[in-house]
Coordinates of C-alpha atoms and ligand atoms in Angstrom, one line a residue:
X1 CA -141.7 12.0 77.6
X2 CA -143.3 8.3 78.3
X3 CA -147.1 8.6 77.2
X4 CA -149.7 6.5 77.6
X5 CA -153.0 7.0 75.5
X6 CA -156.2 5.1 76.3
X7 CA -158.5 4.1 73.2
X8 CA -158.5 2.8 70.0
X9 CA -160.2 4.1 67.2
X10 CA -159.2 6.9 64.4
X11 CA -159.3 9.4 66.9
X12 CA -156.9 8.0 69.0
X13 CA -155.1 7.0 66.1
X14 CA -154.3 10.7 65.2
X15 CA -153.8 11.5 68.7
X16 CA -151.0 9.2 68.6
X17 CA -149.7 10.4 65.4
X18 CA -149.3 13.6 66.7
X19 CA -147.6 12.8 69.9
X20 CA -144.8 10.7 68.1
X21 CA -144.0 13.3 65.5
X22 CA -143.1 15.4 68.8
X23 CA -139.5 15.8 69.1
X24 CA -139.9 15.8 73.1
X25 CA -141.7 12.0 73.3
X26 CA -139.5 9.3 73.8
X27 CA -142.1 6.3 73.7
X28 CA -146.1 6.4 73.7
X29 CA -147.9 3.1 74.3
X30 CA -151.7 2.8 73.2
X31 CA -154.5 0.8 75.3
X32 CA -155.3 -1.0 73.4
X33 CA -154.7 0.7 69.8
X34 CA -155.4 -0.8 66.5
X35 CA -153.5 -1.8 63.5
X36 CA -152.3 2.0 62.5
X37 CA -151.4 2.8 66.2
X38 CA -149.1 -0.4 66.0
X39 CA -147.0 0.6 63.4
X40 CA -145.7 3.7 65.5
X41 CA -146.3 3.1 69.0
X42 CA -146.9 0.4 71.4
X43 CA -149.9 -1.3 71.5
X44 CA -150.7 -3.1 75.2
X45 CA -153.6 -4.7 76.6
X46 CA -155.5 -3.0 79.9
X47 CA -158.8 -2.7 81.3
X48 CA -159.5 1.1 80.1
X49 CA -162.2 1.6 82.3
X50 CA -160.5 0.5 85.1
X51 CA -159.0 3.7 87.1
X52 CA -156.6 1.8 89.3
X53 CA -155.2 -1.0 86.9
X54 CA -154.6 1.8 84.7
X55 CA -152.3 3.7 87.2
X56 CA -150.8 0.7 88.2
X57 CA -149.8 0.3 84.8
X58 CA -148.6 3.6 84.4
X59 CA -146.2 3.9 87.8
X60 CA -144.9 0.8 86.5
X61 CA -144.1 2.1 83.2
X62 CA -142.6 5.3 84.3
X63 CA -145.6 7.2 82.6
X64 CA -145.1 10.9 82.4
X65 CA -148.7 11.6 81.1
X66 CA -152.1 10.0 80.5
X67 CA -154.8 11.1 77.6
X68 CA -158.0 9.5 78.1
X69 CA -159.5 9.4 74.2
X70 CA -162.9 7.5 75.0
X71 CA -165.9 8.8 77.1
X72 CA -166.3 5.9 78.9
X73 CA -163.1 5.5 81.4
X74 CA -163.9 9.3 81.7
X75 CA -167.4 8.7 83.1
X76 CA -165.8 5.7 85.0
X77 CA -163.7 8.5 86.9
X78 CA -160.6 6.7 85.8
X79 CA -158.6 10.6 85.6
X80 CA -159.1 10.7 89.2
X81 CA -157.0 7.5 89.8
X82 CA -154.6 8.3 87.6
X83 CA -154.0 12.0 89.2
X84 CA -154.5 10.8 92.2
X85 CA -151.2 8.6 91.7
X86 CA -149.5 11.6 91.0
X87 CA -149.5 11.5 87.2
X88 CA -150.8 14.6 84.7
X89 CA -153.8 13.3 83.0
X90 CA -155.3 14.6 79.9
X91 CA -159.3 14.3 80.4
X92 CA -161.6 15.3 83.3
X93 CA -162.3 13.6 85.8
X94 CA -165.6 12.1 86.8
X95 CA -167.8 15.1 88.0
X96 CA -166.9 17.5 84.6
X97 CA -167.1 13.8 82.2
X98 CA -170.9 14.3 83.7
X99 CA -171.3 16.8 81.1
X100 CA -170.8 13.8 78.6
X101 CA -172.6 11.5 80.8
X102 CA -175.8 12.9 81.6
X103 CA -177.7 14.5 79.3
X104 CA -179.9 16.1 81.9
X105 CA -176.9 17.1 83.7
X106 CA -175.8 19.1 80.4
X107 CA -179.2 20.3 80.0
X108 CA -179.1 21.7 83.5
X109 CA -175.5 23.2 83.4
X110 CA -176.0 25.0 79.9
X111 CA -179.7 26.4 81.6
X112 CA -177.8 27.5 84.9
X113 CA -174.8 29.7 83.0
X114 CA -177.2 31.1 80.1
X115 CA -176.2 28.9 76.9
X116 CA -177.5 28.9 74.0
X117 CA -179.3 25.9 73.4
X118 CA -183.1 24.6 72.6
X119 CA -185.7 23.7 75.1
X120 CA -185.8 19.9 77.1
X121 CA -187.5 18.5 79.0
X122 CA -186.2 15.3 81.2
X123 CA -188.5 12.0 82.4
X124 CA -187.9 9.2 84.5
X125 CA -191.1 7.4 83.9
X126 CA -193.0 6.3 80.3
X127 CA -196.1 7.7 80.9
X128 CA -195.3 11.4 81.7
X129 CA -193.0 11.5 78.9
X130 CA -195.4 9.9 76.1
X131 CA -198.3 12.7 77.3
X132 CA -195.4 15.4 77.0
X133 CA -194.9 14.3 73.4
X134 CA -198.4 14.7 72.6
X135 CA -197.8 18.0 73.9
X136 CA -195.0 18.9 71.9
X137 CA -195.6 17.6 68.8
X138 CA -193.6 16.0 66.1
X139 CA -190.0 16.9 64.7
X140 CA -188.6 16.2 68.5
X141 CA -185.8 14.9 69.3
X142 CA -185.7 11.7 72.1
X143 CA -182.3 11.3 74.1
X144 CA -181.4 8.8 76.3
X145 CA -179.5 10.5 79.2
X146 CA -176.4 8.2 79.5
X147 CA -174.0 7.2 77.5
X148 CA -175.0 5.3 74.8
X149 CA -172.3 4.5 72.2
X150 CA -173.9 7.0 69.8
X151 CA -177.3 5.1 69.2
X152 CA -179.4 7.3 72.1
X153 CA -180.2 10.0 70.0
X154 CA -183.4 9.4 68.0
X155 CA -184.0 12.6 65.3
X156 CA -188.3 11.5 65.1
X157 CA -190.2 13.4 62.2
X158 CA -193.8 11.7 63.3
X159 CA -194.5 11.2 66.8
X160 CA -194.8 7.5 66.0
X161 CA -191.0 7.2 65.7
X162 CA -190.7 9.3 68.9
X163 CA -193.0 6.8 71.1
X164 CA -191.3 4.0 70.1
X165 CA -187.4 6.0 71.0
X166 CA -189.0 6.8 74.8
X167 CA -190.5 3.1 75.1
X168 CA -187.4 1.6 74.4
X169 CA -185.2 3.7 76.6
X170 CA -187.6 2.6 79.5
X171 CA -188.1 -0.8 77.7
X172 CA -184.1 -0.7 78.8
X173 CA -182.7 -0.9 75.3
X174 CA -179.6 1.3 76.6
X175 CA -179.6 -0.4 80.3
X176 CA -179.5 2.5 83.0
X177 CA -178.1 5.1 80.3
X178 CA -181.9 5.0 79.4
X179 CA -183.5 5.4 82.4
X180 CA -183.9 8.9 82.1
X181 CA -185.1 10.7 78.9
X182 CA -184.6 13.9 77.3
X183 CA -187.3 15.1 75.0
X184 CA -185.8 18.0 73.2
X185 CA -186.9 20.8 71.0
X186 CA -186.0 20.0 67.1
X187 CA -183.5 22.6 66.0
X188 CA -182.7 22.8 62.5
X189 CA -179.2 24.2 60.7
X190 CA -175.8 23.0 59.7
X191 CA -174.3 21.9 62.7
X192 CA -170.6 22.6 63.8
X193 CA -168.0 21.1 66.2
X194 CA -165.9 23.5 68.4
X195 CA -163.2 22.0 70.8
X196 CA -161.5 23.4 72.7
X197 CA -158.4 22.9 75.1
X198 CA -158.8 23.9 78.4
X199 CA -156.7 23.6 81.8
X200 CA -159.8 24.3 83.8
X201 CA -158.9 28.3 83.3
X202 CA -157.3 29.0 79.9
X203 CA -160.0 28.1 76.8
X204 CA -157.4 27.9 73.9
X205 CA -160.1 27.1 71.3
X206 CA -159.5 24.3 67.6
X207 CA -160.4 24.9 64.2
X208 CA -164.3 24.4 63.9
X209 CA -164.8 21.0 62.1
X210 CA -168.0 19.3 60.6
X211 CA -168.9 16.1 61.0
X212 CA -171.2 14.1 58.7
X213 CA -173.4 11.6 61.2
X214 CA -176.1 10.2 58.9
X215 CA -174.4 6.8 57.2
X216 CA -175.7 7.5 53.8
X217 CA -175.8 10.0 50.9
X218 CA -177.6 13.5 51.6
X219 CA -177.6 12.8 55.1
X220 CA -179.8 10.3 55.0
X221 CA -180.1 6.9 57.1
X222 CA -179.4 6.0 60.5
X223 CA -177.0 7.9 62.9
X224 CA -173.6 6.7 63.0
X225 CA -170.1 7.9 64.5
X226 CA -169.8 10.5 62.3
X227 CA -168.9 8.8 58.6
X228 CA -166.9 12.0 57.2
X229 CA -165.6 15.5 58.1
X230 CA -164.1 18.5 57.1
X231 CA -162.1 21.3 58.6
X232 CA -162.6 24.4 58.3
X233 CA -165.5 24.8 57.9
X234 CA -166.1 27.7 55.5
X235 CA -170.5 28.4 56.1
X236 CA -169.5 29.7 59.4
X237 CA -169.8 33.2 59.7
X238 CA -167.2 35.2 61.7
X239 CA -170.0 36.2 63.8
X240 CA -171.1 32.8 64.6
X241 CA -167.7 31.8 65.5
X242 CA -167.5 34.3 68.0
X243 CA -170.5 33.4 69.3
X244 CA -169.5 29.4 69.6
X245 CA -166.2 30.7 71.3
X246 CA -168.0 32.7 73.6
X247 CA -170.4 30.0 74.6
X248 CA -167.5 27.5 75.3
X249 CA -165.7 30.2 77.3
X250 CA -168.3 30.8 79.4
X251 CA -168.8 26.5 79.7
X252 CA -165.5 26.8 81.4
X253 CA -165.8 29.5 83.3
X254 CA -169.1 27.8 84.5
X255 CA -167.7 24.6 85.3
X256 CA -164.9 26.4 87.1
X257 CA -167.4 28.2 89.3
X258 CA -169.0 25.0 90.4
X259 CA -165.4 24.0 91.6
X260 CA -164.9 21.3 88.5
X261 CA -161.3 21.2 87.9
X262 CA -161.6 20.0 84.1
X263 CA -158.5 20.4 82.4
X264 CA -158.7 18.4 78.5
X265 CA -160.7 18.8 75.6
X266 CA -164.5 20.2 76.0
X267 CA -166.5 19.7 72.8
X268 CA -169.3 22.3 71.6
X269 CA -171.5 20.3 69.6
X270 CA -173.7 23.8 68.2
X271 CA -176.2 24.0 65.3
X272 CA -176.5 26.8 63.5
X273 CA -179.7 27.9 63.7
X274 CA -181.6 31.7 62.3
X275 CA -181.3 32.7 65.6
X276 CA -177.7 31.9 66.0
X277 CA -175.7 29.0 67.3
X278 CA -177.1 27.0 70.1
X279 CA -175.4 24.0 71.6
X280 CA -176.6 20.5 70.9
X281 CA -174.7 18.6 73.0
X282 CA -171.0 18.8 74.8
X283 CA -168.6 15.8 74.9
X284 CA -165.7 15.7 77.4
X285 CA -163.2 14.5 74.9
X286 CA -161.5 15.0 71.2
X287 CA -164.7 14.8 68.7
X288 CA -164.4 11.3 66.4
X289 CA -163.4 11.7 63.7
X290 CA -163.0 15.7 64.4
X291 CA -159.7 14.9 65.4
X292 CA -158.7 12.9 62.5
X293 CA -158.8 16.7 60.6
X294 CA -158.3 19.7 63.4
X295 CA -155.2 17.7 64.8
X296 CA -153.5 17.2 61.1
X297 CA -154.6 21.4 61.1
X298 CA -152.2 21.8 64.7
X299 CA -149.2 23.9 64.3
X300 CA -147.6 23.3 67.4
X301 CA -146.7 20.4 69.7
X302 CA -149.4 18.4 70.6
X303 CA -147.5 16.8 73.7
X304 CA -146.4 19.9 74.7
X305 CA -150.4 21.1 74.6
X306 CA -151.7 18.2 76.6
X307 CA -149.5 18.0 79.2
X308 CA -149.7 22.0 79.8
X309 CA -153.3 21.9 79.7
X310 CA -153.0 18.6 82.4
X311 CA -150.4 20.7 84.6
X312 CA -152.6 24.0 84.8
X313 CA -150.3 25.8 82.7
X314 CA -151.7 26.0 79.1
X315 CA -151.9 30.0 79.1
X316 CA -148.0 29.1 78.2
X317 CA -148.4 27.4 74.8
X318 CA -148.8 28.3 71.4
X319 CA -150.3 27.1 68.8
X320 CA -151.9 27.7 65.7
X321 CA -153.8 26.2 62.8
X322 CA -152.6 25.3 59.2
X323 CA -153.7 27.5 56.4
X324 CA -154.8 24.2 54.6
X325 CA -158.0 22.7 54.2
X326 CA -158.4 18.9 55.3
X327 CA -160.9 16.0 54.5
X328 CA -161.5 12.6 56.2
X329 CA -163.9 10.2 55.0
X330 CA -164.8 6.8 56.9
X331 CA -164.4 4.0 55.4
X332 CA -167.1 1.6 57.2
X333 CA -168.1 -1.9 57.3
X334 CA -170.7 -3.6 55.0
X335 CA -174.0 -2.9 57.4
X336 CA -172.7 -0.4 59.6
X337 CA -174.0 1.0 61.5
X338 CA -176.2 -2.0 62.3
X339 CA -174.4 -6.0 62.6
X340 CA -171.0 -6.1 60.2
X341 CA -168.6 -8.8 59.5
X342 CA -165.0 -8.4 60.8
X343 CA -161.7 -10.1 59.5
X344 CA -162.0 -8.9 55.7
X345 CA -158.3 -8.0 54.9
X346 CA -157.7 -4.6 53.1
X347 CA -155.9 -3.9 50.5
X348 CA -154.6 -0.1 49.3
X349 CA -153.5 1.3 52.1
X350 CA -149.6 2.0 51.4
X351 CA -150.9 2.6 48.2
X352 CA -153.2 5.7 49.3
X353 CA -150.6 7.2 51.6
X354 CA -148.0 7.2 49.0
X355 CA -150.6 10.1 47.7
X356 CA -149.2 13.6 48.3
X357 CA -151.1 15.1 51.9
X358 CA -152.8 11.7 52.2
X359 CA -152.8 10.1 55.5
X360 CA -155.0 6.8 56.4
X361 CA -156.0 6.8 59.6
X362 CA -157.2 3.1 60.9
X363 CA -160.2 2.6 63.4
X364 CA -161.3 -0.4 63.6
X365 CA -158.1 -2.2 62.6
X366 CA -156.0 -5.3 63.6
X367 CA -152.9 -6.9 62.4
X368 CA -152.9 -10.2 61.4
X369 CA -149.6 -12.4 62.8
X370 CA -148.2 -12.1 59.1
X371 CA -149.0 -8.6 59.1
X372 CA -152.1 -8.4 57.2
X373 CA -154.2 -5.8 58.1
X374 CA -157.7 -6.8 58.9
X375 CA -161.0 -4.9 59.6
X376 CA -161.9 -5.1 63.4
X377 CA -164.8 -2.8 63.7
X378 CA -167.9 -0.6 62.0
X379 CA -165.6 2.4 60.8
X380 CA -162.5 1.1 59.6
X381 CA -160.3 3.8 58.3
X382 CA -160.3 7.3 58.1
X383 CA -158.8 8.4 54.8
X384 CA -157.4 11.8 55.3
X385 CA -156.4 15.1 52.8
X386 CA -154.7 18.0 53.3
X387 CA -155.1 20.4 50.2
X388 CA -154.5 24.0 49.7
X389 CA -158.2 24.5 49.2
X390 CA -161.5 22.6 49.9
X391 CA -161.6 21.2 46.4
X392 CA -157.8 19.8 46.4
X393 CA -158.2 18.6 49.7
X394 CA -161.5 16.7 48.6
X395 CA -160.3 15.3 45.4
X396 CA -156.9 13.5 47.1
X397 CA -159.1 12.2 49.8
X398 CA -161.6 10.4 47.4
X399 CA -158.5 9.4 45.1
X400 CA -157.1 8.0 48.1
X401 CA -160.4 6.2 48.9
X402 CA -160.4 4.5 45.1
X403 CA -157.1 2.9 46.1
X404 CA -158.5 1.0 49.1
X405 CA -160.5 -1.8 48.6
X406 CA -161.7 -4.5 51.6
X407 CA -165.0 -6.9 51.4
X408 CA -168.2 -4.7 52.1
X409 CA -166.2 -1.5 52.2
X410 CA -168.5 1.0 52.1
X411 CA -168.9 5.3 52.5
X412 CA -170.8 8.3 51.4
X413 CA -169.0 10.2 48.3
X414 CA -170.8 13.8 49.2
X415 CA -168.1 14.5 52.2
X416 CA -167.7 18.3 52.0
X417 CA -170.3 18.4 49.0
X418 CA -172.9 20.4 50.7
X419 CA -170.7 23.0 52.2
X420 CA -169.0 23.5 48.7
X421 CA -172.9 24.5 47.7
X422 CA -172.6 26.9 50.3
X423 CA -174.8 28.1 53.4
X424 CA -178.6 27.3 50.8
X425 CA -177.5 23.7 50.8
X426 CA -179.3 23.6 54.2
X427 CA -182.0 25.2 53.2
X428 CA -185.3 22.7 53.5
Ligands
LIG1 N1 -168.2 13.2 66.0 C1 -169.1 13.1 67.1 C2 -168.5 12.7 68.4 O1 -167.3 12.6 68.5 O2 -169.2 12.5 69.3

């Protein structure tokens, strides 16, 4: 099989790992990649978010399937083009990638099939929405509706902080992705990522995973990307997980019945709160980096998944998940996630893989013409474990991190550390 896989951070960066290890894929190119991608695959440059250059490229190229790894050329609608050239394409189109797109939209859906989730509100003007927060109160959370690279989400403690997030989404801080705001109820809990696989019918659920979004210690700082994650994840109660299941069933189901043929990767993103889970968010893609420890998890062949799941016939593949635990922990630029410097080389990498279970997943990555690899973004690598237990798989990740060394490097050392403590850790 000829595969083409748009994106090029850690995600897909284990995306393409996967695919090459599978015995049926003759050649997988990656638009447009980074370093680690360019060591196994083929790295080529194309306007992702353009749906028609993208299918040009991939009739040209004798593509057999597409998998869309960012939101953005999901929102853009660029599935449709592809399928629409006749090509099985992992990733929604444009009407279910709304469910990514607009958090209003989201809102709306979860409210119209009965999910679990907390109480919003949505504005499209300042003055409405600053008279609703002195409604509400402080801890709220502010959400611009569109997509946002990560940064609309504003977690305000004082209603100060939660002025200032609604002025500058209508200030125009995110562009149009802030001209409507949510203001949402302030849910607190560990939270949990659940993805699943879906053809549009069959939900064929992943291991849970949990990310770690704050950029320092103790979950403290600014929201990044997610700066470290773990899989499984072991506070979950059987009961809970039934419960997330359920809720991403019935997502599917629901987007089924409003005639959204969505066939690739829905992401739960639930807290777990006293009164159960209740979804924060969904994505329409592989979680970053979720991916980077539920895909090293798959028993099973991932290109066999994804193009099932893009024909309509997942309900015939198997898989399963690894009875190992795995850690990742992002290695990230000196002031990220505010400005950075790019270009550092690193140093460390061979080294760390040589490491028993170890796997170093690059994000932002390039090569250098003599091979050098240089950082290229905010999270740079995504230093992976697989261990027999949560403690093994912990240790070989942060022994792996000691070995790697670049200008700036920086990461939180508590990946994993509160869920060792167990479920109290959350306690406030
Ligand atoms: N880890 C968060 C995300 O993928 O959106």
């Amino acid at each position: 099989m000829r595969i083409l896989v748009l994106g090029g951070g850690g995600r897909e960066h284990a995306i393409v790992a996967s695919l090459v290890a599978s015995p049926r894929v003759a050649h997988v190119y990656a638009a447009p990649g980074n370093g680690g991608t360019a060591a196994i695959a083929e790295n080529v440059s194309l306007p992702v978010e353009d749906g028609a250059a993208v299918a040009a490229f991939a009739l040209e190229h004798a593509i057999e399937l597409v998998v869309i790894g960012p939101e953005a050329p999901l929102v853009a609608g660029v599935a449709d083009d592809v399928r629409a050239a006749g090509i099985p394409t992992f990733g929604p189109g444009a009407d279910g990638a709304r469910i990514e797109g607009s958090k209003e939209f989201a809102k709306e859906f979860m409210r119209r099939h009965g999910l679990p989730t907390g109480t919003a509100q949505a504005f499209s003007a300042l003055e409405p929405a600053l008279a609703y927060l002195e409604e509400v109160g402080a801890p709220i959370v502010v959400k611009a509706d569109g997509l946002a690279a990560g940064k609309g989400v504003t977690v305000a403690m004082d209603l100060g902080v939660a002025r200032d997030a609604v002025r500058e989404c209508f200030e125009g801080r995110f562009g149009e992705a802030g001209s409507t705001v949510l203001i949402e109820e302030y849910l607190t809990g560990p939270e949990c990522s659940l993805l699943v696989f879906t053809d549009g019918h069959t939900v064929v659920p992943m291991a849970p995973a949990q990310d770690h979004k704050r950029a320092y210690e103790d979950d403290q700082g600014p929201n990044t990307g997610g700066m470290g994650v773990y899989s499984p994840v072991p506070i979950v109660t059987d009961t809970e997980h039934e419960a997330m299941v359920a809720a991403m069933r019935a997502a599917v189901e629901g987007l089924a019945e409003e005639g959204i043929d969505y066939r690739g990767v829905l992401y739960g993103g639930f807290i777990l709160t006293a009164e159960g889970p209740k979804l924060l968010e969904f994505n329409a893609r592989f979680g970053d980096p979720e991916t980077q420890v539920v895909l090293p998890r798959l028993e099973g062949d991932l290109a066999e998944v994804l193009l099932a799941a893009a024909e309509g016939r997942l309900a015939d593949v198997e898989l399963g998940w690894r009875d190992e635990w795995a850690v990742s922990v992002v290695l990230a630029s000196g002031g990220y996630p505010g400005d950075y410097d790019v270009d550092m080389p690193i140093t460390g990498i061979e080294a760390a893989e040589a490491l028993p279970g170890v796997t170093v997943f690059h994000a932002g990555t390039r090569l250098a013409e003599d091979g050098t690899v240089l950082t290229a973004g905010g999270r740079v690598l995504n230093v992976t474990a697989l261990g027999h237990d949560f403690s093994s798989a912990r240790d070989r990740a942060y022994e792996a991190v000691a070995l790697i060394d670049f200008d700036g490097v920086f990461y939180r050392s508590d990946i994993g550390a509160k869920a060792q403590r167990g479920r109290d850790a959350w306690q406030v």
